[in-house]
Coordinates of C-alpha atoms in Angstrom, one line a residue:
M7 CA 57.3 239.4 -27.2
T8 CA 59.6 240.2 -30.1
T9 CA 63.1 238.8 -30.0
K10 CA 65.8 238.7 -32.7
K11 CA 65.4 235.5 -34.5
T12 CA 66.8 233.3 -37.3
V13 CA 64.2 231.6 -39.5
Y14 CA 65.2 228.7 -41.8
Y15 CA 62.6 228.5 -44.6
M16 CA 62.4 225.2 -46.4
R17 CA 60.4 224.2 -49.4
H18 CA 58.9 220.6 -49.2
F19 CA 60.6 217.9 -51.1
E20 CA 59.5 217.0 -54.7
A21 CA 55.8 215.9 -54.8
L22 CA 53.9 214.0 -57.5
H23 CA 52.5 217.2 -59.0
N24 CA 56.1 218.7 -59.3
I25 CA 57.0 216.1 -61.9
P26 CA 56.7 217.2 -65.6
P27 CA 54.2 217.4 -67.2
Y28 CA 52.9 218.8 -63.9
N29 CA 49.5 217.5 -62.9
Y30 CA 47.9 220.0 -60.6
N31 CA 44.7 218.0 -60.4
I32 CA 46.2 215.5 -58.0
P33 CA 44.4 216.1 -54.6
D34 CA 46.9 217.0 -51.8
P35 CA 49.7 214.9 -53.4
E36 CA 52.3 212.9 -51.6
L37 CA 56.0 213.1 -52.1
S38 CA 57.4 211.5 -55.3
P39 CA 60.0 208.7 -55.0
R40 CA 62.7 211.2 -55.8
G41 CA 61.2 213.5 -53.2
R42 CA 61.7 210.8 -50.6
T43 CA 65.3 210.5 -51.5
Q44 CA 65.9 214.2 -51.1
A45 CA 65.8 213.8 -47.3
T46 CA 69.4 212.6 -47.1
A47 CA 70.9 215.8 -48.4
A48 CA 68.5 218.0 -46.4
I49 CA 69.4 216.1 -43.1
E50 CA 73.1 216.7 -43.8
M51 CA 72.4 220.5 -44.3
I52 CA 70.2 220.7 -41.2
K53 CA 72.9 219.0 -39.1
K54 CA 75.0 222.1 -39.7
I55 CA 72.3 224.3 -38.0
S56 CA 73.5 224.9 -34.5
S57 CA 70.0 225.3 -32.9
I58 CA 66.4 224.8 -33.8
D59 CA 63.9 225.8 -31.1
L60 CA 60.6 225.3 -33.0
I61 CA 59.5 223.7 -36.3
V62 CA 56.4 225.2 -38.0
C63 CA 54.9 223.2 -40.9
S64 CA 52.2 223.5 -43.5
P65 CA 49.3 221.0 -43.0
L66 CA 49.5 219.8 -46.6
T67 CA 50.6 216.1 -47.0
R68 CA 53.9 216.8 -48.9
A69 CA 55.0 219.2 -46.2
L70 CA 54.1 216.9 -43.3
Q71 CA 55.9 214.0 -45.1
T72 CA 59.0 216.3 -45.5
Y73 CA 58.9 217.0 -41.8
L74 CA 58.6 213.4 -40.9
L75 CA 61.5 212.4 -43.2
V76 CA 63.8 215.1 -41.8
F77 CA 62.8 215.4 -38.2
N78 CA 61.1 212.1 -37.2
N79 CA 63.8 211.2 -34.7
Q80 CA 64.0 214.6 -33.1
H81 CA 60.8 214.8 -31.0
R82 CA 62.4 217.1 -28.6
I83 CA 61.9 220.0 -31.0
P84 CA 58.3 221.3 -30.7
L85 CA 56.2 221.2 -33.9
I86 CA 53.3 223.5 -34.7
I87 CA 51.2 222.7 -37.8
H88 CA 50.1 226.1 -39.1
P89 CA 47.5 226.5 -41.8
D90 CA 48.9 229.9 -42.9
L91 CA 51.8 228.1 -44.4
Q92 CA 49.8 226.1 -46.9
E93 CA 50.2 226.8 -50.6
V94 CA 48.4 229.8 -52.1
C95 CA 46.5 228.4 -55.1
T96 CA 43.1 226.7 -55.5
E97 CA 44.1 223.8 -57.6
P98 CA 43.4 220.3 -56.1
C99 CA 47.1 219.9 -55.4
D100 CA 47.0 222.9 -53.1
I101 CA 43.8 222.1 -51.2
G102 CA 44.5 220.2 -48.0
R103 CA 42.6 217.4 -46.2
S104 CA 40.4 217.8 -43.2
I105 CA 42.1 217.3 -39.8
S106 CA 40.3 214.0 -39.2
Q107 CA 41.7 212.8 -42.6
L108 CA 45.2 214.0 -41.6
M109 CA 44.9 212.2 -38.3
L110 CA 44.2 209.0 -40.1
K111 CA 47.1 209.5 -42.5
F112 CA 49.5 210.7 -39.9
P113 CA 48.6 209.1 -36.6
N114 CA 52.0 209.9 -35.1
L115 CA 51.1 213.6 -35.5
F116 CA 47.8 213.2 -33.7
D117 CA 48.7 215.6 -30.8
E118 CA 50.0 218.3 -33.1
L119 CA 47.0 218.0 -35.4
S120 CA 44.7 218.2 -32.3
T121 CA 46.4 221.4 -31.3
M122 CA 46.1 222.8 -34.8
E123 CA 42.3 222.1 -34.7
K124 CA 41.9 223.8 -31.3
T125 CA 44.0 226.7 -32.4
F126 CA 42.9 227.3 -36.0
G127 CA 39.7 225.4 -36.4
N128 CA 39.0 222.4 -38.6
N129 CA 37.5 223.8 -41.8
E130 CA 38.1 227.5 -42.5
W131 CA 41.7 226.8 -43.8
L132 CA 40.3 224.5 -46.5
D133 CA 38.1 227.2 -48.0
K134 CA 40.3 229.0 -50.6
I135 CA 37.4 229.9 -52.9
N136 CA 35.6 232.5 -50.7
P137 CA 37.5 235.7 -51.6
E138 CA 36.8 237.1 -48.1
N139 CA 38.5 234.1 -46.4
I140 CA 42.1 234.8 -45.3
Y141 CA 43.1 231.6 -47.2
S142 CA 41.9 232.9 -50.5
P143 CA 44.6 233.7 -53.0
K144 CA 43.1 237.3 -53.0
Q145 CA 44.1 237.6 -49.3
I146 CA 47.7 236.3 -49.6
K147 CA 49.2 239.6 -48.4
Q148 CA 47.0 239.7 -45.3
R149 CA 47.8 236.0 -44.6
T150 CA 51.5 236.6 -45.0
K151 CA 51.4 239.6 -42.8
R152 CA 49.5 237.7 -40.1
F153 CA 51.9 234.7 -40.2
L154 CA 55.0 237.0 -39.9
H155 CA 53.4 238.9 -37.0
W156 CA 52.7 235.5 -35.3
L157 CA 56.3 234.4 -36.0
N158 CA 57.9 237.5 -34.8
N159 CA 56.0 237.4 -31.6
R160 CA 57.1 233.9 -30.7
S161 CA 59.7 233.7 -28.0
E162 CA 61.8 231.1 -29.9
Q163 CA 64.9 232.5 -31.6
H164 CA 65.7 229.7 -34.1
I165 CA 62.6 228.6 -36.1
F166 CA 62.5 226.1 -38.9
V167 CA 59.6 226.6 -41.4
I168 CA 58.4 224.0 -44.0
S169 CA 56.1 225.4 -46.6
H170 CA 55.5 225.8 -50.4
N171 CA 57.0 227.7 -53.3
L172 CA 54.4 230.4 -53.8
M173 CA 53.9 230.9 -50.0
L174 CA 57.7 231.1 -49.5
K175 CA 57.9 233.7 -52.3
E176 CA 55.6 235.8 -50.3
L177 CA 57.4 235.3 -47.0
I178 CA 61.0 235.7 -48.3
H179 CA 62.3 238.7 -50.2
D180 CA 65.9 239.7 -51.0
D181 CA 67.3 243.1 -50.3
K182 CA 65.7 244.6 -53.4
H183 CA 62.3 243.1 -52.5
Q184 CA 62.4 240.9 -55.5
K185 CA 60.8 237.5 -55.1
F186 CA 62.6 234.3 -55.9
N187 CA 61.8 230.6 -56.2
L188 CA 63.0 227.9 -53.9
Q189 CA 63.7 224.5 -55.3
N190 CA 62.2 221.4 -53.7
G191 CA 64.1 220.8 -50.5
E192 CA 66.0 224.1 -50.6
I193 CA 66.5 226.0 -47.4
R194 CA 67.0 229.8 -47.1
T195 CA 68.0 231.6 -43.9
V196 CA 66.4 234.9 -42.9
E197 CA 67.3 237.0 -39.9
Y198 CA 64.7 239.3 -38.3

């Protein structure tokens, strides 16, 4: 089912690997102290959004922490944790944790993580090295296409997406099809 929709794309708040001199060897980093304070401004911006029917979030720690800081008190909005939204690269900072590790780290997201495991599996999304795997950087165009197909076939009309810089560059293009960067915590609106 394809319906006209508005998608609010948000880059996660600042994480430890986003701080100069940029240490990409930190495994699945958490938000930085500054990143945790960015929630206040984002919450004020999100309050101006008239309707959000669904939230879709990357399974990487910094994205889940961003979700919890912004939407923790709004359990009425359904959440889908979607591995296609994880970052593109193969550095340790962009490799996620297993679902069982995420369940220990985020026990309040147990149901959503269980649904992710049933829907997408537990391990395939962690393998970015195999060039044939959809999560390999070499397959980013196919992964982007698959996610946008999934998104466009959702019945919800107002969807909020929390992801990462390089993945968002693939998902969002301006009218001239030129890619741009989102700053940590920045939100861009796209209508389909």
